[in-house]
Amino acid sequence: MPVSVIVGMQWGDEGKGKIVDLLASAYDYIVRFNGGDNAGHTIKVGDKKFGLHLIPSGVFYPEKIKVIGNGVVINPDSLLKEINEVESAGFSLSNLFISDRAHVILSWHKLLDGIEDSKNEIGTTKRGIGPTYCDKAARTTAIRIVDLLDRQKLETRVNKILGLKKSLIKIYSGQDSDLNSAQIINSLFEFGQKIKQRVVNAPYLLNQAVKEKKNILLEGAQGTLLDIDHGTYPYVTSSNTVSGSASSGSGIPPTKINKIFGIIKAYTTRVGGGPFPTELSDEIGEKLRQKGGEFGTTTGRPRRCGWLDMVALKYTAMLNGTTDLVITKIDVLNGFDQLKVCVAYEIDGKKTTEFPSDIDSLASVKPIYKTFKGWIITNDEWEEAKQNKKIPEPCQQYVNFIKRELKAKVAILSYGPGREQTIIF
Ligand code: GDP
Ligand code: IMO
Ligand code: MG
């Protein structure tokens, strides 16, 4: 039985949360493997809705085992708040486990992210993600979940790091911070005590599950174009978001992974700064934003909107080795006279289908478009399409084009935020 990965194929917010919830019924374990509470994954069943930031999107299934993997960075306040929200809504989280190797977002990380982001144009979520992964790579200035469980060790560690961070904040902002060592140690230790029953040596738990042929769904955050190595650097997040990172972020080896679901929004969105070749800064872009409700789940910022970009998608399908395509928000494209899909870039007068690594080149791209006929499909027609597993024309042509270009099967088509508004092929 499969170990599957779900990744976003664009710049995030492709609808990963909805698809994880939809598929979760067939899996025993749901595992988050990267990012932190910069992610916002929306799941909606009936009139119940959650915007999850850290807990895997399987909360409607209390019996499933949910794991926050070592690749995730954890903000203690966000995690406790989220656990409380989910449990208060009546969904038990007794099956939520946390890797002892996951790194902790500390108060100085958030402060530094805010200060640094005000000096550049990345437009981060200001959740402290970049500074935390920075310390993870630095090794000597990081705190992991396992460090929270021994008060003596925690004290030594915080006291070693805090002076350095205070000096850094002073240099960056010109101001003294009121970070208090005793307060920080107390609250981190208290957090550790609250979660200690959930803390596990996750690779053993997960590889035992693999051995027992359990079904495991590895849930990615962000999107491939935000990957620290392969994305539109430096306008990216600070972790790897490609399917390969599902392995390093969970401890399940690549040889055990059988399926890679690549989630594609039927058009493109992006939050924050950075090049976006098919961006529409006109009334069509605004129409997409309004119809698609394109406002951030985490920060509430309006998302930038544009046409589908096949150059970018071919690049991300290649990076992820996508086996199963999932197209979401196809309903949002209802009622446009015509739709455009970018099929090549023109850079300095030359045509290319290669996604450039240099952001100045990407920013100078003139997109070359193929035009598709628009459609109007009513809710009843979508229900009928779901029964017959046959997409009405000319929407079918749009979907077929994506499938052909990306050389992978379309496994799921989503035509609304609800779990039931989905055609599974
Ligand atoms: P994620 O970060 O990839 O999980 O995506 P987000 O939750 O940030 O954003 C996707 C938004 O689109 C959420 O509000 C979802 O409820 C919604 N959504 C997901 N699939 C569909 C769909 O097929 N149609 C429509 N109209 N909304 C959808
Ligand atoms: P989900 O999982 C969309 C973007 C931020 C910013 C850049 C760096 O919901 O798809 P960071 O705070 O990570 O240092 O910000 O990355 N970003 C996302 N955009 N969806 C996300 O997650 C994102 N997580 C980070 O807007 O441009
Ligand atoms: Mg999101």
XYZ file of C-alpha atoms and ligand atoms in Angstrom:
481
model
C 0.000 0.000 0.000
C 1.228 3.452 -0.822
C 3.286 6.130 0.752
C 2.119 9.254 -1.069
C 3.324 12.825 -1.142
C 1.208 15.927 -1.766
C 3.002 19.031 -2.998
C 1.935 22.387 -4.377
C 3.116 22.903 -7.966
C 2.945 26.724 -7.968
C 3.576 29.420 -5.326
C 1.439 27.854 -2.582
C -2.279 27.985 -1.745
C -3.152 25.483 -4.485
C -5.734 23.791 -2.266
C -3.450 21.215 -0.616
C -5.494 21.253 2.612
C -8.729 20.325 0.817
C -7.040 17.497 -1.086
C -5.286 16.079 1.985
C -8.636 16.003 3.815
C -10.269 14.371 0.804
C -7.636 11.646 0.479
C -7.135 11.168 4.221
C -9.917 8.592 4.492
C -7.711 6.107 2.590
C -4.599 6.697 4.711
C -3.603 5.672 8.240
C -0.960 8.360 8.840
C -0.903 12.007 7.755
C 2.461 13.717 8.135
C 3.537 17.357 7.676
C 7.157 17.459 6.524
C 8.206 21.083 5.972
C 7.528 24.755 6.714
C 5.817 26.117 9.780
C 2.868 28.323 10.575
C 3.575 30.349 7.425
C 1.354 27.693 5.810
C -2.406 28.069 5.852
C -4.284 24.954 4.751
C -8.041 25.296 4.576
C -10.301 22.304 5.008
C -14.052 22.478 4.867
C -16.616 19.782 5.489
C -20.249 20.866 5.598
C -20.391 24.012 7.713
C -17.173 23.172 9.588
C -13.989 24.855 8.424
C -10.413 25.004 9.703
C -7.466 27.088 8.563
C -4.635 24.835 9.718
C -1.063 26.081 9.990
C 0.848 23.243 11.640
C -1.380 20.251 12.338
C -1.674 17.890 9.343
C -4.952 18.362 7.440
C -6.485 15.144 8.738
C -8.270 16.662 11.737
C -11.714 15.531 10.549
C -10.452 11.979 11.117
C -9.593 11.709 14.832
C -8.624 8.035 14.448
C -5.866 8.763 11.923
C -2.339 9.228 13.219
C -1.042 12.722 12.567
C 2.638 13.529 12.757
C 4.478 16.848 12.641
C 7.785 15.785 11.125
C 11.367 16.862 11.790
C 11.377 19.147 8.730
C 8.754 21.420 10.301
C 9.567 24.476 12.442
C 7.156 24.871 15.345
C 5.893 28.030 16.974
C 4.762 26.907 20.456
C 1.931 29.472 20.775
C 0.571 28.688 17.309
C 0.618 24.956 17.970
C -1.161 25.193 21.332
C -3.742 27.598 19.863
C -4.404 25.263 16.953
C -4.712 22.175 19.161
C -7.175 24.088 21.313
C -9.242 25.240 18.316
C -9.515 21.769 16.846
C -10.309 20.080 20.172
C -12.831 22.788 21.113
C -14.641 22.044 17.853
C -15.044 18.454 19.047
C -12.252 16.684 17.152
C -9.892 14.679 19.326
C -6.183 15.108 18.744
C -5.082 12.247 20.948
C -3.378 10.859 17.820
C -1.224 13.914 17.146
C 2.530 13.288 17.491
C 5.488 15.607 17.148
C 9.025 14.775 16.053
C 11.591 15.448 18.769
C 13.937 16.654 16.008
C 11.641 19.482 14.814
C 13.029 22.948 15.466
C 11.341 25.563 17.633
C 10.486 29.092 16.485
C 11.559 31.374 19.324
C 10.463 34.900 20.156
C 13.650 36.378 18.674
C 13.049 34.606 15.376
C 9.735 36.396 14.916
C 11.260 39.726 15.934
C 14.173 39.307 13.536
C 11.901 38.222 10.671
C 9.813 41.382 11.160
C 12.868 43.643 11.248
C 14.592 41.961 8.274
C 11.459 41.857 6.140
C 10.825 45.579 6.667
C 14.221 46.178 4.994
C 13.620 44.078 1.866
C 10.843 43.092 -0.530
C 10.396 39.381 0.086
C 7.145 39.983 1.933
C 7.441 37.074 4.362
C 4.621 35.982 6.621
C 6.700 37.395 9.534
C 6.298 34.151 11.433
C 10.044 33.784 12.076
C 10.434 30.992 9.526
C 13.626 32.255 7.812
C 15.543 33.058 11.026
C 14.602 29.643 12.505
C 15.849 27.658 9.500
C 18.925 29.923 9.550
C 19.683 28.822 13.119
C 18.941 25.196 12.217
C 21.680 25.419 9.576
C 23.962 27.321 11.967
C 23.589 24.430 14.486
C 24.893 26.172 17.594
C 22.052 28.679 18.002
C 19.003 26.464 17.517
C 16.573 24.786 19.903
C 14.791 21.558 19.004
C 11.701 20.006 20.580
C 13.907 17.452 22.372
C 15.758 20.325 24.105
C 12.550 21.484 25.804
C 12.190 18.381 27.913
C 15.246 18.834 30.158
C 15.042 22.100 32.109
C 18.758 22.261 32.943
C 19.815 21.809 29.330
C 17.181 24.259 28.141
C 18.427 26.930 30.558
C 22.012 26.514 29.419
C 20.966 26.704 25.788
C 18.703 29.754 26.069
C 21.268 31.640 28.133
C 23.951 30.870 25.575
C 21.838 32.120 22.654
C 19.886 35.036 24.118
C 22.743 37.556 24.523
C 23.737 37.033 20.904
C 20.175 37.494 19.662
C 19.684 40.651 21.741
C 22.837 42.153 20.216
C 21.617 41.223 16.742
C 18.232 42.848 17.339
C 19.987 45.998 18.619
C 22.217 46.141 15.517
C 19.315 45.550 13.105
C 16.710 47.792 14.716
C 18.769 50.196 16.819
C 16.552 49.319 19.769
C 16.878 47.245 22.907
C 14.547 44.249 23.123
C 12.754 43.272 26.313
C 13.447 39.543 25.877
C 13.657 38.062 29.364
C 15.634 34.881 29.895
C 13.630 33.526 32.874
C 10.316 34.157 31.128
C 11.483 32.487 27.914
C 12.849 29.435 29.742
C 9.679 29.071 31.821
C 7.329 29.304 28.885
C 9.390 26.942 26.696
C 9.657 24.380 29.501
C 5.923 24.672 30.173
C 5.246 24.119 26.455
C 7.532 21.060 26.509
C 5.612 19.628 29.469
C 2.267 20.211 27.708
C 3.319 18.342 24.581
C 5.706 15.723 26.021
C 3.197 12.863 25.644
C 3.101 13.611 21.931
C 6.866 13.811 21.382
C 8.274 10.853 19.457
C 11.395 9.667 17.680
C 9.369 9.979 14.479
C 11.460 8.076 11.893
C 11.048 4.891 14.008
C 7.284 5.400 14.294
C 6.921 6.066 10.572
C 9.240 3.349 9.299
C 7.517 0.819 11.541
C 4.258 1.933 9.883
C 5.866 1.445 6.454
C 6.940 -2.049 7.517
C 3.372 -2.826 8.603
C 2.174 -1.663 5.148
C 0.191 1.221 6.553
C -0.879 3.953 4.158
C 0.995 7.184 4.750
C 0.210 10.594 3.270
C 3.018 13.153 3.439
C 1.605 16.684 3.335
C 3.778 19.448 1.920
C 3.454 23.117 2.692
C 4.039 26.060 0.337
C 4.642 25.359 -3.349
C 7.532 24.223 -5.520
C 8.258 27.729 -6.808
C 8.874 28.790 -3.175
C 11.512 26.062 -2.690
C 14.763 27.423 -1.204
C 16.860 25.681 -3.913
C 14.595 25.477 -6.939
C 12.176 28.366 -6.472
C 12.351 32.008 -7.494
C 15.263 32.706 -5.135
C 15.512 34.906 -3.087
C 11.717 35.342 -3.218
C 11.131 31.952 -1.648
C 10.543 30.415 1.743
C 13.454 29.035 3.777
C 12.797 25.308 3.420
C 12.692 22.772 0.618
C 9.180 22.270 -0.677
C 9.811 19.784 -3.513
C 8.615 16.192 -3.183
C 12.169 15.067 -2.323
C 11.967 16.976 0.941
C 9.109 14.709 2.065
C 11.781 12.138 2.690
C 14.280 14.303 4.589
C 11.462 16.049 6.477
C 9.872 12.831 7.729
C 12.597 10.187 7.796
C 10.839 7.882 5.314
C 13.356 6.927 2.608
C 12.638 7.887 -1.047
C 12.528 4.209 -2.044
C 9.334 3.806 0.011
C 7.424 6.588 -1.762
C 5.100 5.381 -4.518
C 2.967 8.336 -5.513
C 3.432 12.084 -5.902
C 0.276 14.169 -6.087
C 1.007 17.587 -7.635
C -1.670 20.130 -6.802
C -2.321 22.766 -9.458
C -4.696 25.677 -9.074
C -6.456 26.175 -12.445
C -4.872 29.643 -12.635
C -1.884 31.106 -10.761
C -1.568 33.051 -7.515
C 1.320 34.338 -5.457
C 1.539 36.160 -2.108
C 4.450 38.447 -1.304
C 7.167 39.821 -3.604
C 9.010 38.305 -6.558
C 8.600 37.798 -10.299
C 5.322 36.386 -11.642
C 5.349 36.241 -15.473
C 1.615 35.701 -16.019
C 0.412 38.174 -13.376
C -2.671 40.162 -14.364
C -2.690 43.633 -12.829
C -5.982 44.461 -14.535
C -9.687 43.759 -14.105
C -9.229 40.100 -15.087
C -6.756 39.641 -12.220
C -9.189 41.364 -9.884
C -12.014 39.128 -11.121
C -9.917 36.031 -10.369
C -9.101 37.386 -6.888
C -12.737 38.116 -6.060
C -14.201 34.925 -7.570
C -11.462 32.768 -6.076
C -11.509 34.493 -2.665
C -7.775 34.970 -3.097
C -6.837 36.444 0.260
C -4.183 34.732 2.412
C -5.278 32.142 4.981
C -2.338 33.092 7.221
C -1.866 36.837 6.716
C -5.102 37.946 5.001
C -3.024 39.649 2.277
C -4.613 39.868 -1.194
C -3.012 37.224 -3.417
C -1.604 38.336 -6.772
C -3.471 36.523 -9.580
C -2.710 35.544 -13.170
C -3.123 32.984 -15.936
C -1.868 29.419 -15.731
C 1.835 29.119 -16.549
C 2.779 25.895 -18.339
C 6.500 26.743 -18.458
C 6.514 26.938 -14.661
C 4.339 23.819 -14.318
C 6.520 21.702 -16.596
C 9.488 22.752 -14.477
C 7.769 21.865 -11.198
C 6.373 18.572 -12.561
C 9.951 17.672 -13.511
C 11.340 18.612 -10.076
C 8.646 16.696 -8.197
C 8.352 13.674 -10.476
C 4.612 14.203 -10.268
C 2.662 11.011 -10.955
C -0.879 12.260 -10.277
C -2.171 15.708 -11.145
C -4.849 17.360 -9.049
C -6.482 20.443 -10.540
C -8.321 22.696 -8.096
C -10.555 25.770 -8.315
C -11.643 24.978 -11.882
C -15.034 26.502 -10.903
C -13.390 29.905 -10.475
C -12.726 30.017 -14.233
C -16.466 29.929 -14.926
C -17.833 32.831 -16.974
C -14.676 34.091 -18.678
C -15.050 34.678 -22.460
C -11.612 33.273 -23.032
C -8.774 31.883 -20.942
C -5.078 32.077 -21.571
C -2.308 29.655 -20.726
C 1.349 30.636 -21.019
C 3.156 28.081 -23.199
C 6.561 29.740 -23.643
C 8.560 32.753 -22.488
C 10.199 35.412 -24.609
C 13.371 36.674 -22.914
C 15.508 39.323 -24.686
C 13.714 38.553 -27.953
C 14.390 34.789 -27.673
C 11.698 32.160 -27.183
C 12.286 29.568 -24.456
C 10.352 26.924 -22.576
C 12.972 26.707 -19.828
C 12.217 28.275 -16.433
C 15.149 30.655 -15.791
C 17.179 30.492 -12.583
C 17.933 34.189 -12.607
C 15.064 36.299 -11.268
C 15.978 39.334 -13.378
C 15.434 37.194 -16.478
C 12.187 35.873 -15.019
C 11.041 39.402 -14.231
C 11.694 40.459 -17.859
C 9.708 37.579 -19.398
C 7.105 38.286 -22.089
C 4.649 35.376 -21.811
C 3.529 33.695 -25.023
C -0.061 32.552 -24.639
C -2.367 29.936 -26.078
C -6.006 31.004 -25.901
C -8.825 28.719 -24.813
C -12.556 29.185 -25.169
C -14.247 30.033 -21.866
C -17.215 28.156 -20.387
C -20.214 28.416 -18.147
C -20.882 25.270 -16.134
C -23.699 25.305 -13.573
C -23.539 23.519 -10.224
C -26.012 20.926 -11.521
C -23.803 20.304 -14.531
C -20.809 19.789 -12.227
C -22.831 17.269 -10.204
C -23.700 15.464 -13.421
C -20.054 15.579 -14.494
C -19.132 14.011 -11.161
C -21.603 11.156 -11.688
C -20.459 10.490 -15.268
C -16.792 11.308 -14.638
C -16.970 13.378 -17.811
C -15.980 17.034 -17.832
C -18.216 19.286 -19.962
C -16.677 20.935 -23.047
C -14.805 23.241 -23.486
C -13.467 22.838 -19.944
C -12.433 19.316 -20.943
C -10.064 20.795 -23.534
C -8.395 22.982 -20.916
C -7.907 20.000 -18.590
C -6.709 17.741 -21.434
C -4.146 20.339 -22.415
C -2.683 20.384 -18.895
C -2.589 16.597 -18.806
C -0.913 16.335 -22.221
C 1.686 18.985 -21.521
C 2.622 17.559 -18.115
C 2.522 13.938 -19.256
C 0.738 12.743 -16.141
C -2.785 11.609 -15.415
C -5.370 13.939 -13.896
C -6.411 12.036 -10.786
C -8.700 14.629 -9.227
C -10.601 17.698 -10.395
C -11.922 20.028 -7.713
C -14.828 22.368 -8.474
C -15.501 23.879 -5.050
C -14.035 24.103 -1.526
C -16.233 21.313 -0.105
C -15.015 17.734 0.156
C -17.856 16.522 -2.045
C -17.172 19.077 -4.817
C -14.618 16.795 -6.371
C -14.359 14.399 -9.276
C -12.001 11.499 -8.653
C -11.006 9.797 -11.904
P -3.381 25.396 0.591
O -2.450 26.320 1.316
O -2.769 24.802 -0.632
O -4.000 24.360 1.474
O -4.574 26.321 0.057
P -5.365 27.439 0.909
O -6.261 26.768 1.873
O -4.426 28.470 1.427
O -6.178 28.153 -0.235
C -7.075 27.468 -1.055
C -8.465 28.099 -0.894
O -9.304 27.660 -1.940
C -9.170 27.705 0.402
O -10.002 28.767 0.799
C -10.007 26.495 -0.030
O -11.168 26.315 0.788
C -10.407 26.902 -1.424
N -10.590 25.803 -2.378
C -9.932 24.616 -2.468
N -10.338 23.933 -3.559
C -11.265 24.716 -4.183
C -12.022 24.586 -5.377
O -11.923 23.617 -6.129
N -12.866 25.619 -5.703
C -12.992 26.730 -4.930
N -13.833 27.689 -5.317
N -12.297 26.881 -3.781
C -11.437 25.899 -3.432
P 0.731 27.246 1.976
O 1.237 26.014 2.643
C 1.660 30.958 -0.121
C 5.426 32.969 0.926
C 5.301 34.307 1.642
C 6.562 35.004 1.116
C 7.569 33.861 1.049
C 8.508 33.789 2.253
O -0.488 27.811 2.596
O 0.627 27.069 0.511
P 8.121 32.991 4.765
O 7.232 33.535 5.839
O 7.904 31.567 4.435
O 9.577 33.307 5.011
O 7.740 33.854 3.457
O 6.807 32.659 0.979
N 4.691 31.844 1.575
C 3.545 31.335 1.112
N 2.766 31.718 0.075
N 1.329 29.882 0.596
C 2.114 29.472 1.609
O 1.890 28.323 2.297
C 3.251 30.225 1.944
N 4.227 30.134 2.887
C 5.094 31.118 2.635
O 4.130 34.984 1.275
O 6.345 35.453 -0.190
Mg -2.378 28.287 2.005
